[in-house]
Amino acid sequence: MLELLSASPEFTLTRADAPIRVKKKTRTKQKDKRAVATFHKEQADYHLSYEIGEFISKYTMNFDHDEIRFFNTRSSDKVILNTPSKTRAIVNLERINNYRKINRFFEDVNCLLQNNDLFISSVETHTVRKNRILKKVPSLLRGVYYTLDFVCHRICPKLNHVKKLYFKLTRGYNRVLTKAEAFGRLYACGFEMVDDMVIDGRLFFVARKRADPSYDSKPTYGPLISLKRVGKNGKIINVFKVRTMHPYAEYLQQYLYNRNSLKTGGKIKSDFRISRFGRLFRKYWIDELPMLINFIKGEMKFIGVRPLSEHYFSLYPKELQQKRTQVKPGLFPPFYVDMPETLDEIIKSEEKYLDLYMKNPIMTDMVYFFKIIVNIVFKGNRSA
C-alpha cells in the first residue's frame, strides 16, 4: 500500500477500476508540505520501489496533499472525473505504452492543468524492451521473437489498413514506443520535459504544461514525410524527405538544442531522434531525394541555402534572415563548398554565398555547383 505522509486528511489514489484509500499520518502543527512515499512489498498491485517514490516526491514535495492526484489507469475519463480544479500535479503510475489513445490522454491531462503544473508518468522505451526480450528468450529464438514483437507492436499500430484490427485485438496494450516518440507526443500536447530517469526498467518523466495542445490530427508515421520549413518571402513550405527520425521527433528540436547544443557541421549532438536506418539514409543522402518534388514545384532551386525549420531559422541574425527569405532554398547548399564546422561558420558561409548570388545569380550558382561536385565526388566530403 502506498502511504502518503501529510498533515492533511486522506486522499484517494485512483486505480483503473476502483479507488484505493491512502492512509494519513498526522504531523506537528507546523505544516510540512513534503509528501514522503513508502512502499510495502506485500502490495502486488504496484511493486513501486523506494527510488520511484524519491523521484516523484522530489517534484511534488512542495504541493499540498489536495493539489496532487495519483492514478494507475489507462483511461483519461477516470482522470477527468477524479481531478479537482485545484490540482497542481497529476501522477499516473500506468506506463503510457498501455494507453489506448496516447495523445488524447495527454491532451485531456493538459486541459486539467494550469501552465507550469506537472504531469508525471513512465514509458518502457524500445531499447529497454529489446533488452528485456533478449534476456528472457533463448538465444536461438531471440532474432525471430524480437522481429515478430517489433512488427506486431511497433509497425502494425502505424499502418492504416491493419491498425484497426491491431487495436481491436490488443486494446492498445503493450505498444512499442521510442523515447523520441514518447517525448515528442508530450511536446505536441503542450508539455515540456523537466526531468527523466530510468528506474526499474521504465523511463519515468516529469513534464510541465507550457501551452495548449497542438491537436495534430495528421501525424506522420510513413516513410515519406513533409517538414515545415521557411521558404522564399518567409513563406512556410512543406519540404519532402524520407523519414530518418522517429515519429513526433520534429517537436523535440528546441528541447534537444537546449540540452545538447550543436556539434560539428551545425547538427544537434547526441540526437536520439534519429533511427538506425535513418543514419544510413543520411549517410548516402537517400533521405533528401524526395526534395526533387519541391524543386519541380518551384519551391526550391538546385543550388542554395538549406531550408530551415522555424526554430533553427530563429538562431540566425536578423540581417541574414532577411537575406535568406529573398531567395529560394536549394537542394545543394554552400555548406559543401566551405565545409563549416560551427554555427558561426555556417552563417558566414551562407552570407558569402547570398552576397555573391544577389550580385550575379547565374555565375554564382555555376561556380558553386562545380565546387560542390569536386568536394563530394573527388574529396568525399559529407555533412556531419
mmCIF file of C-alpha atoms in Angstrom:
data_model
loop_
_atom_site.group_PDB
_atom_site.id
_atom_site.type_symbol
_atom_site.label_atom_id
_atom_site.label_comp_id
_atom_site.label_asym_id
_atom_site.label_seq_id
_atom_site.Cartn_x
_atom_site.Cartn_y
_atom_site.Cartn_z
ATOM 1 C CA MET A 1 0.000 0.000 0.000
ATOM 2 C CA LEU A 2 1.224 3.466 -0.835
ATOM 3 C CA GLU A 3 1.243 5.752 2.198
ATOM 4 C CA LEU A 4 1.290 9.490 1.744
ATOM 5 C CA LEU A 5 2.521 11.110 4.937
ATOM 6 C CA SER A 6 0.990 14.548 5.300
ATOM 7 C CA ALA A 7 -0.693 16.830 7.754
ATOM 8 C CA SER A 8 -3.990 16.798 5.923
ATOM 9 C CA PRO A 9 -6.944 14.421 5.550
ATOM 10 C CA GLU A 10 -6.511 11.351 3.408
ATOM 11 C CA PHE A 11 -6.935 11.492 -0.340
ATOM 12 C CA THR A 12 -7.765 8.894 -2.970
ATOM 13 C CA LEU A 13 -5.335 7.047 -5.197
ATOM 14 C CA THR A 14 -7.408 6.165 -8.235
ATOM 15 C CA ARG A 15 -6.790 2.851 -9.984
ATOM 16 C CA ALA A 16 -8.252 1.664 -13.250
ATOM 17 C CA ASP A 17 -11.306 0.103 -11.636
ATOM 18 C CA ALA A 18 -11.702 1.297 -8.074
ATOM 19 C CA PRO A 19 -10.441 3.940 -5.635
ATOM 20 C CA ILE A 20 -7.796 2.965 -3.110
ATOM 21 C CA ARG A 21 -7.531 4.735 0.200
ATOM 22 C CA VAL A 22 -4.163 6.116 1.148
ATOM 23 C CA LYS A 23 -3.521 6.306 4.865
ATOM 24 C CA LYS A 24 -2.832 9.584 6.588
ATOM 25 C CA LYS A 25 -0.367 10.340 9.298
ATOM 26 C CA THR A 26 -0.536 13.487 11.387
ATOM 27 C CA ARG A 27 2.483 15.722 11.763
ATOM 28 C CA THR A 28 3.323 18.633 14.015
ATOM 29 C CA LYS A 29 1.323 21.862 13.863
ATOM 30 C CA GLN A 30 3.947 23.405 11.650
ATOM 31 C CA LYS A 31 2.703 22.485 8.189
ATOM 32 C CA ASP A 32 5.126 20.388 6.207
ATOM 33 C CA LYS A 33 4.211 20.106 2.522
ATOM 34 C CA ARG A 34 6.545 17.262 1.780
ATOM 35 C CA ALA A 35 4.966 14.057 0.558
ATOM 36 C CA VAL A 36 7.108 11.033 1.516
ATOM 37 C CA ALA A 37 6.155 7.766 -0.178
ATOM 38 C CA THR A 38 6.855 4.351 1.388
ATOM 39 C CA PHE A 39 6.133 1.127 -0.459
ATOM 40 C CA HIS A 40 5.214 -2.252 1.042
ATOM 41 C CA LYS A 41 6.329 -5.481 -0.593
ATOM 42 C CA GLU A 42 3.014 -7.177 0.106
ATOM 43 C CA GLN A 43 1.224 -4.859 -2.305
ATOM 44 C CA ALA A 44 1.462 -6.834 -5.542
ATOM 45 C CA ASP A 45 -0.546 -4.226 -7.435
ATOM 46 C CA TYR A 46 2.271 -1.715 -7.628
ATOM 47 C CA HIS A 47 5.735 -3.007 -6.769
ATOM 48 C CA LEU A 48 6.897 0.590 -6.619
ATOM 49 C CA SER A 49 10.427 0.962 -5.324
ATOM 50 C CA TYR A 50 11.901 3.488 -2.971
ATOM 51 C CA GLU A 51 13.692 5.113 -5.948
ATOM 52 C CA ILE A 52 10.389 5.759 -7.724
ATOM 53 C CA GLY A 53 8.961 7.340 -4.588
ATOM 54 C CA GLU A 54 12.022 9.568 -4.242
ATOM 55 C CA PHE A 55 11.797 10.647 -7.878
ATOM 56 C CA ILE A 56 8.106 11.551 -7.600
ATOM 57 C CA SER A 57 8.358 13.278 -4.227
ATOM 58 C CA LYS A 58 11.304 15.373 -5.463
ATOM 59 C CA TYR A 59 8.887 17.311 -7.665
ATOM 60 C CA THR A 60 5.700 17.106 -5.583
ATOM 61 C CA MET A 61 7.070 17.777 -2.092
ATOM 62 C CA ASN A 62 6.143 21.459 -2.224
ATOM 63 C CA PHE A 63 2.498 20.840 -3.101
ATOM 64 C CA ASP A 64 -0.366 20.433 -0.645
ATOM 65 C CA HIS A 65 -1.832 16.941 -0.417
ATOM 66 C CA ASP A 66 -5.014 18.019 -2.215
ATOM 67 C CA GLU A 67 -3.021 19.514 -5.101
ATOM 68 C CA ILE A 68 -1.674 16.090 -6.144
ATOM 69 C CA ARG A 69 -3.704 13.331 -7.783
ATOM 70 C CA PHE A 70 -2.371 9.772 -8.106
ATOM 71 C CA PHE A 71 -3.755 7.363 -10.707
ATOM 72 C CA ASN A 72 -2.987 3.950 -12.108
ATOM 73 C CA THR A 73 -5.202 3.962 -15.175
ATOM 74 C CA ARG A 74 -5.144 3.942 -18.962
ATOM 75 C CA SER A 75 -8.446 5.833 -19.154
ATOM 76 C CA SER A 76 -8.332 9.614 -19.371
ATOM 77 C CA ASP A 77 -12.047 9.677 -18.474
ATOM 78 C CA LYS A 78 -11.218 8.398 -14.997
ATOM 79 C CA VAL A 79 -8.592 11.119 -14.640
ATOM 80 C CA ILE A 80 -11.093 13.794 -15.692
ATOM 81 C CA LEU A 81 -13.774 12.574 -13.270
ATOM 82 C CA ASN A 82 -11.402 12.401 -10.297
ATOM 83 C CA THR A 83 -9.311 15.554 -10.739
ATOM 84 C CA PRO A 84 -10.498 18.719 -8.945
ATOM 85 C CA SER A 85 -9.732 22.154 -10.338
ATOM 86 C CA LYS A 86 -7.076 22.954 -7.720
ATOM 87 C CA THR A 87 -4.851 20.061 -8.818
ATOM 88 C CA ARG A 88 -1.244 21.071 -9.481
ATOM 89 C CA ALA A 89 0.267 17.679 -10.276
ATOM 90 C CA ILE A 90 -1.137 14.514 -11.868
ATOM 91 C CA VAL A 91 0.825 11.295 -11.353
ATOM 92 C CA ASN A 92 -0.199 8.266 -13.390
ATOM 93 C CA LEU A 93 1.595 5.036 -12.483
ATOM 94 C CA GLU A 94 0.359 3.232 -15.606
ATOM 95 C CA ARG A 95 3.030 3.291 -18.303
ATOM 96 C CA ILE A 96 1.978 5.136 -21.429
ATOM 97 C CA ASN A 97 2.667 2.061 -23.607
ATOM 98 C CA ASN A 98 -0.764 0.819 -22.459
ATOM 99 C CA TYR A 99 -2.770 3.957 -23.251
ATOM 100 C CA ARG A 100 -5.342 3.267 -25.977
ATOM 101 C CA LYS A 101 -5.122 6.821 -27.326
ATOM 102 C CA ILE A 102 -1.898 8.353 -26.079
ATOM 103 C CA ASN A 103 -2.345 11.855 -27.463
ATOM 104 C CA ARG A 104 -5.920 12.101 -26.280
ATOM 105 C CA PHE A 105 -4.800 11.119 -22.778
ATOM 106 C CA PHE A 106 -2.077 13.798 -22.824
ATOM 107 C CA GLU A 107 -4.490 16.398 -24.217
ATOM 108 C CA ASP A 108 -7.073 15.646 -21.506
ATOM 109 C CA VAL A 109 -4.436 15.909 -18.781
ATOM 110 C CA ASN A 110 -3.227 19.174 -20.283
ATOM 111 C CA CYS A 111 -6.733 20.649 -20.104
ATOM 112 C CA LEU A 112 -6.961 19.756 -16.397
ATOM 113 C CA LEU A 113 -3.793 21.643 -15.513
ATOM 114 C CA GLN A 114 -2.682 25.251 -15.497
ATOM 115 C CA ASN A 115 0.586 26.434 -17.016
ATOM 116 C CA ASN A 116 3.632 25.180 -15.058
ATOM 117 C CA ASP A 117 1.635 22.353 -13.421
ATOM 118 C CA LEU A 118 3.143 18.861 -13.605
ATOM 119 C CA PHE A 119 2.331 15.539 -15.215
ATOM 120 C CA ILE A 120 4.384 12.528 -14.066
ATOM 121 C CA SER A 121 4.278 9.086 -15.648
ATOM 122 C CA SER A 122 6.541 6.499 -17.280
ATOM 123 C CA VAL A 123 7.261 4.625 -20.505
ATOM 124 C CA GLU A 124 9.045 1.411 -21.376
ATOM 125 C CA THR A 125 11.273 2.557 -24.220
ATOM 126 C CA HIS A 126 12.112 0.485 -27.268
ATOM 127 C CA THR A 127 15.698 -0.025 -26.049
ATOM 128 C CA VAL A 128 14.659 -1.271 -22.601
ATOM 129 C CA ARG A 129 12.019 -3.532 -24.142
ATOM 130 C CA LYS A 130 14.543 -5.035 -26.549
ATOM 131 C CA ASN A 131 16.979 -5.830 -23.733
ATOM 132 C CA ARG A 132 14.159 -7.359 -21.677
ATOM 133 C CA ILE A 133 13.105 -9.618 -24.539
ATOM 134 C CA LEU A 134 16.631 -10.717 -25.368
ATOM 135 C CA LYS A 135 17.258 -11.686 -21.752
ATOM 136 C CA LYS A 136 14.176 -13.866 -21.340
ATOM 137 C CA VAL A 137 14.178 -15.627 -24.743
ATOM 138 C CA PRO A 138 16.594 -18.470 -25.598
ATOM 139 C CA SER A 139 19.442 -17.318 -27.839
ATOM 140 C CA LEU A 140 18.318 -19.407 -30.835
ATOM 141 C CA LEU A 141 14.870 -17.742 -30.842
ATOM 142 C CA ARG A 142 15.852 -14.173 -29.971
ATOM 143 C CA GLY A 143 16.058 -12.850 -33.517
ATOM 144 C CA VAL A 144 12.730 -14.294 -34.616
ATOM 145 C CA TYR A 145 10.904 -13.401 -31.387
ATOM 146 C CA TYR A 146 12.188 -9.812 -31.341
ATOM 147 C CA THR A 147 11.365 -9.282 -35.026
ATOM 148 C CA LEU A 148 7.812 -10.537 -34.582
ATOM 149 C CA ASP A 149 7.348 -8.402 -31.472
ATOM 150 C CA PHE A 150 8.636 -5.310 -33.282
ATOM 151 C CA VAL A 151 6.409 -5.857 -36.315
ATOM 152 C CA CYS A 152 3.330 -6.592 -34.209
ATOM 153 C CA HIS A 153 3.631 -3.867 -31.568
ATOM 154 C CA ARG A 154 5.611 -1.191 -33.394
ATOM 155 C CA ILE A 155 4.724 -1.330 -37.081
ATOM 156 C CA CYS A 156 1.136 -2.605 -37.063
ATOM 157 C CA PRO A 157 -0.257 0.275 -34.909
ATOM 158 C CA LYS A 158 1.019 2.707 -37.554
ATOM 159 C CA LEU A 159 -0.302 1.041 -40.718
ATOM 160 C CA ASN A 160 -3.675 2.382 -41.838
ATOM 161 C CA HIS A 161 -5.006 -0.931 -43.105
ATOM 162 C CA VAL A 162 -4.150 -3.056 -40.068
ATOM 163 C CA LYS A 163 -4.162 -0.709 -37.075
ATOM 164 C CA LYS A 164 -7.918 -1.044 -36.518
ATOM 165 C CA LEU A 165 -7.547 -4.803 -36.250
ATOM 166 C CA TYR A 166 -4.488 -4.379 -34.031
ATOM 167 C CA PHE A 167 -6.306 -2.133 -31.534
ATOM 168 C CA LYS A 168 -9.353 -4.389 -31.588
ATOM 169 C CA LEU A 169 -7.226 -7.384 -30.635
ATOM 170 C CA THR A 170 -4.831 -5.720 -28.187
ATOM 171 C CA ARG A 171 -6.945 -2.757 -26.983
ATOM 172 C CA GLY A 172 -3.744 -0.727 -27.247
ATOM 173 C CA TYR A 173 -1.806 -2.620 -24.584
ATOM 174 C CA ASN A 174 1.961 -3.017 -24.667
ATOM 175 C CA ARG A 175 2.843 -0.870 -27.660
ATOM 176 C CA VAL A 176 6.490 -0.293 -28.557
ATOM 177 C CA LEU A 177 7.488 3.346 -28.087
ATOM 178 C CA THR A 178 10.820 5.061 -28.523
ATOM 179 C CA LYS A 179 11.958 7.801 -26.170
ATOM 180 C CA ALA A 180 11.755 10.255 -29.069
ATOM 181 C CA GLU A 181 8.129 9.405 -29.851
ATOM 182 C CA ALA A 182 7.040 9.461 -26.199
ATOM 183 C CA PHE A 183 8.635 12.847 -25.515
ATOM 184 C CA GLY A 184 7.577 14.209 -28.922
ATOM 185 C CA ARG A 185 3.950 13.360 -28.196
ATOM 186 C CA LEU A 186 4.209 15.221 -24.876
ATOM 187 C CA TYR A 187 5.583 18.322 -26.603
ATOM 188 C CA ALA A 188 2.896 18.087 -29.286
ATOM 189 C CA CYS A 189 0.305 18.056 -26.496
ATOM 190 C CA GLY A 190 1.602 21.207 -24.819
ATOM 191 C CA PHE A 191 4.118 19.854 -22.294
ATOM 192 C CA GLU A 192 7.848 20.347 -21.873
ATOM 193 C CA MET A 193 10.268 17.947 -20.203
ATOM 194 C CA VAL A 194 11.574 18.765 -16.730
ATOM 195 C CA ASP A 195 13.384 15.557 -15.824
ATOM 196 C CA ASP A 196 13.578 11.860 -16.630
ATOM 197 C CA MET A 197 15.204 8.821 -15.052
ATOM 198 C CA VAL A 198 15.307 5.098 -15.775
ATOM 199 C CA ILE A 199 14.023 3.205 -12.710
ATOM 200 C CA ASP A 200 13.093 -0.473 -12.527
ATOM 201 C CA GLY A 201 13.088 -0.896 -16.300
ATOM 202 C CA ARG A 202 10.908 2.133 -17.014
ATOM 203 C CA LEU A 203 11.745 5.675 -18.038
ATOM 204 C CA PHE A 204 9.964 7.924 -15.531
ATOM 205 C CA PHE A 205 9.464 11.514 -16.621
ATOM 206 C CA VAL A 206 8.259 14.815 -15.228
ATOM 207 C CA ALA A 207 6.568 17.102 -17.759
ATOM 208 C CA ARG A 208 5.414 20.676 -17.214
ATOM 209 C CA LYS A 209 2.456 22.239 -19.008
ATOM 210 C CA ARG A 210 3.659 25.147 -21.125
ATOM 211 C CA ALA A 211 0.848 25.658 -23.639
ATOM 212 C CA ASP A 212 -2.372 24.221 -25.029
ATOM 213 C CA PRO A 213 -2.106 21.064 -27.172
ATOM 214 C CA SER A 214 -1.381 21.442 -30.892
ATOM 215 C CA TYR A 215 -4.061 18.808 -31.699
ATOM 216 C CA ASP A 216 -2.046 17.334 -34.552
ATOM 217 C CA SER A 217 -4.770 15.451 -36.407
ATOM 218 C CA LYS A 218 -2.477 14.068 -39.116
ATOM 219 C CA PRO A 219 0.751 12.858 -37.528
ATOM 220 C CA THR A 220 3.192 11.290 -39.974
ATOM 221 C CA TYR A 221 4.314 7.695 -39.474
ATOM 222 C CA GLY A 222 5.148 6.613 -43.006
ATOM 223 C CA PRO A 223 8.499 6.583 -44.790
ATOM 224 C CA LEU A 224 7.743 9.789 -46.722
ATOM 225 C CA ILE A 225 7.235 12.882 -44.590
ATOM 226 C CA SER A 226 6.791 16.609 -45.111
ATOM 227 C CA LEU A 227 8.513 19.076 -42.820
ATOM 228 C CA LYS A 228 7.573 22.711 -42.365
ATOM 229 C CA ARG A 229 10.479 24.925 -43.482
ATOM 230 C CA VAL A 230 10.993 28.633 -44.081
ATOM 231 C CA GLY A 231 10.992 29.370 -47.801
ATOM 232 C CA LYS A 232 11.186 32.434 -50.030
ATOM 233 C CA ASN A 233 9.493 35.577 -48.657
ATOM 234 C CA GLY A 234 9.233 33.841 -45.277
ATOM 235 C CA LYS A 235 6.528 31.509 -46.568
ATOM 236 C CA ILE A 236 6.314 28.173 -44.759
ATOM 237 C CA ILE A 237 6.700 25.338 -47.265
ATOM 238 C CA ASN A 238 6.386 21.575 -46.825
ATOM 239 C CA VAL A 239 9.741 20.012 -47.660
ATOM 240 C CA PHE A 240 9.518 16.314 -48.566
ATOM 241 C CA LYS A 241 12.045 13.837 -47.201
ATOM 242 C CA VAL A 242 12.448 10.161 -46.405
ATOM 243 C CA ARG A 243 11.884 9.621 -42.687
ATOM 244 C CA THR A 244 15.122 9.313 -40.739
ATOM 245 C CA MET A 245 13.703 10.146 -37.316
ATOM 246 C CA HIS A 246 11.150 8.515 -35.061
ATOM 247 C CA PRO A 247 7.536 9.801 -35.183
ATOM 248 C CA TYR A 248 6.892 13.142 -33.430
ATOM 249 C CA ALA A 249 10.657 13.822 -33.368
ATOM 250 C CA GLU A 250 10.108 17.187 -35.058
ATOM 251 C CA TYR A 251 8.578 18.543 -31.840
ATOM 252 C CA LEU A 252 11.831 17.957 -29.912
ATOM 253 C CA GLN A 253 14.213 20.203 -31.829
ATOM 254 C CA GLN A 254 14.312 23.026 -29.298
ATOM 255 C CA TYR A 255 14.394 20.553 -26.382
ATOM 256 C CA LEU A 256 17.496 18.853 -27.778
ATOM 257 C CA TYR A 257 19.141 22.120 -28.763
ATOM 258 C CA ASN A 258 18.748 23.454 -25.216
ATOM 259 C CA ARG A 259 20.172 20.251 -23.709
ATOM 260 C CA ASN A 260 22.838 19.215 -26.212
ATOM 261 C CA SER A 261 23.576 22.315 -28.346
ATOM 262 C CA LEU A 262 25.250 21.734 -31.734
ATOM 263 C CA LYS A 263 28.104 19.549 -32.921
ATOM 264 C CA THR A 264 30.465 19.942 -35.877
ATOM 265 C CA GLY A 265 28.532 20.777 -39.045
ATOM 266 C CA GLY A 266 25.680 22.509 -37.226
ATOM 267 C CA LYS A 267 23.772 19.330 -36.316
ATOM 268 C CA ILE A 268 22.443 18.570 -32.820
ATOM 269 C CA LYS A 269 24.739 16.486 -30.605
ATOM 270 C CA SER A 270 23.647 13.029 -29.416
ATOM 271 C CA ASP A 271 20.401 13.199 -31.384
ATOM 272 C CA PHE A 272 18.395 10.193 -30.143
ATOM 273 C CA ARG A 273 15.600 11.088 -32.563
ATOM 274 C CA ILE A 274 17.464 9.501 -35.496
ATOM 275 C CA SER A 275 16.678 5.846 -36.161
ATOM 276 C CA ARG A 276 19.241 3.205 -37.098
ATOM 277 C CA PHE A 277 18.069 3.141 -40.722
ATOM 278 C CA GLY A 278 17.879 6.930 -40.666
ATOM 279 C CA ARG A 279 21.624 7.214 -40.087
ATOM 280 C CA LEU A 280 22.232 5.008 -43.102
ATOM 281 C CA PHE A 281 19.832 7.039 -45.276
ATOM 282 C CA ARG A 282 21.528 10.285 -44.260
ATOM 283 C CA LYS A 283 24.989 8.938 -44.989
ATOM 284 C CA TYR A 284 24.058 8.303 -48.636
ATOM 285 C CA TRP A 285 21.550 11.198 -48.999
ATOM 286 C CA ILE A 286 18.663 8.841 -49.628
ATOM 287 C CA ASP A 287 16.533 10.958 -47.279
ATOM 288 C CA GLU A 288 16.896 14.042 -49.496
ATOM 289 C CA LEU A 289 15.767 12.518 -52.796
ATOM 290 C CA PRO A 290 12.065 13.474 -52.293
ATOM 291 C CA MET A 291 13.101 17.159 -52.221
ATOM 292 C CA LEU A 292 13.107 16.893 -56.003
ATOM 293 C CA ILE A 293 9.323 17.258 -55.617
ATOM 294 C CA ASN A 294 9.888 20.713 -54.110
ATOM 295 C CA PHE A 295 12.290 21.512 -56.947
ATOM 296 C CA ILE A 296 9.664 20.543 -59.549
ATOM 297 C CA LYS A 297 7.018 22.603 -57.700
ATOM 298 C CA GLY A 298 9.287 25.650 -57.901
ATOM 299 C CA GLU A 299 9.716 25.988 -54.130
ATOM 300 C CA MET A 300 13.432 25.204 -54.208
ATOM 301 C CA LYS A 301 16.301 25.706 -56.629
ATOM 302 C CA PHE A 302 19.271 23.475 -57.405
ATOM 303 C CA ILE A 303 21.964 25.441 -55.525
ATOM 304 C CA GLY A 304 21.002 27.474 -52.450
ATOM 305 C CA VAL A 305 20.894 27.755 -48.698
ATOM 306 C CA ARG A 306 19.352 24.910 -46.724
ATOM 307 C CA PRO A 307 15.620 25.119 -45.948
ATOM 308 C CA LEU A 308 15.466 25.621 -42.185
ATOM 309 C CA SER A 309 12.890 24.913 -39.504
ATOM 310 C CA GLU A 310 11.440 27.953 -37.761
ATOM 311 C CA HIS A 311 13.453 27.168 -34.622
ATOM 312 C CA TYR A 312 16.771 26.841 -36.465
ATOM 313 C CA PHE A 313 15.901 29.930 -38.547
ATOM 314 C CA SER A 314 15.431 31.929 -35.329
ATOM 315 C CA LEU A 315 19.070 31.243 -34.365
ATOM 316 C CA TYR A 316 20.297 33.296 -37.332
ATOM 317 C CA PRO A 317 20.987 37.060 -37.160
ATOM 318 C CA LYS A 318 18.089 39.229 -38.308
ATOM 319 C CA GLU A 319 20.099 40.574 -41.269
ATOM 320 C CA LEU A 320 20.815 37.074 -42.558
ATOM 321 C CA GLN A 321 17.174 36.054 -42.001
ATOM 322 C CA GLN A 322 16.130 38.870 -44.336
ATOM 323 C CA LYS A 323 18.676 37.849 -46.964
ATOM 324 C CA ARG A 324 17.608 34.200 -46.752
ATOM 325 C CA THR A 325 13.945 34.993 -47.381
ATOM 326 C CA GLN A 326 14.798 36.900 -50.561
ATOM 327 C CA VAL A 327 15.823 33.701 -52.372
ATOM 328 C CA LYS A 328 14.597 30.128 -52.669
ATOM 329 C CA PRO A 329 16.340 27.476 -50.578
ATOM 330 C CA GLY A 330 18.382 24.913 -52.509
ATOM 331 C CA LEU A 331 18.944 21.193 -52.868
ATOM 332 C CA PHE A 332 22.721 21.606 -52.564
ATOM 333 C CA PRO A 333 23.781 24.236 -50.011
ATOM 334 C CA PRO A 334 27.031 26.260 -49.902
ATOM 335 C CA PHE A 335 27.906 24.062 -46.910
ATOM 336 C CA TYR A 336 29.542 21.588 -49.333
ATOM 337 C CA VAL A 337 31.849 24.304 -50.656
ATOM 338 C CA ASP A 338 33.167 25.709 -47.369
ATOM 339 C CA MET A 339 32.542 22.685 -45.079
ATOM 340 C CA PRO A 340 31.933 24.851 -41.964
ATOM 341 C CA GLU A 341 32.076 23.199 -38.536
ATOM 342 C CA THR A 342 30.248 25.612 -36.233
ATOM 343 C CA LEU A 343 27.021 27.607 -36.479
ATOM 344 C CA ASP A 344 29.010 30.842 -36.793
ATOM 345 C CA GLU A 345 30.982 29.371 -39.680
ATOM 346 C CA ILE A 346 27.756 28.161 -41.335
ATOM 347 C CA ILE A 347 26.333 31.678 -41.034
ATOM 348 C CA LYS A 348 29.453 33.202 -42.634
ATOM 349 C CA SER A 349 29.377 30.613 -45.421
ATOM 350 C CA GLU A 350 25.734 31.379 -46.245
ATOM 351 C CA GLU A 351 26.280 35.154 -46.028
ATOM 352 C CA LYS A 352 29.147 34.894 -48.530
ATOM 353 C CA TYR A 353 27.038 32.825 -50.925
ATOM 354 C CA LEU A 354 23.989 35.118 -50.690
ATOM 355 C CA ASP A 355 26.044 38.284 -51.229
ATOM 356 C CA LEU A 356 27.615 36.756 -54.357
ATOM 357 C CA TYR A 357 24.276 35.370 -55.567
ATOM 358 C CA MET A 358 22.493 38.703 -55.322
ATOM 359 C CA LYS A 359 25.220 40.317 -57.445
ATOM 360 C CA ASN A 360 25.423 37.587 -60.104
ATOM 361 C CA PRO A 361 22.924 34.727 -59.613
ATOM 362 C CA ILE A 362 23.738 32.514 -62.624
ATOM 363 C CA MET A 363 27.522 32.697 -62.399
ATOM 364 C CA THR A 364 27.489 32.191 -58.616
ATOM 365 C CA ASP A 365 25.396 29.034 -58.838
ATOM 366 C CA MET A 366 27.580 27.656 -61.636
ATOM 367 C CA VAL A 367 30.786 28.211 -59.659
ATOM 368 C CA TYR A 368 29.281 26.709 -56.516
ATOM 369 C CA PHE A 369 27.925 23.740 -58.473
ATOM 370 C CA PHE A 370 31.364 22.724 -59.763
ATOM 371 C CA LYS A 371 32.976 23.264 -56.376
ATOM 372 C CA ILE A 372 30.329 21.064 -54.731
ATOM 373 C CA ILE A 373 30.912 18.316 -57.314
ATOM 374 C CA VAL A 374 34.665 18.378 -56.614
ATOM 375 C CA ASN A 375 34.202 18.261 -52.831
ATOM 376 C CA ILE A 376 31.588 15.496 -52.866
ATOM 377 C CA VAL A 377 32.755 13.263 -55.729
ATOM 378 C CA PHE A 378 36.534 13.638 -55.577
ATOM 379 C CA LYS A 379 37.175 14.611 -51.961
ATOM 380 C CA GLY A 380 34.363 12.553 -50.401
ATOM 381 C CA ASN A 381 33.079 15.362 -48.200
ATOM 382 C CA ARG A 382 29.793 14.768 -46.375
ATOM 383 C CA SER A 383 27.660 16.728 -43.934
ATOM 384 C CA ALA A 384 28.001 15.869 -40.258
#
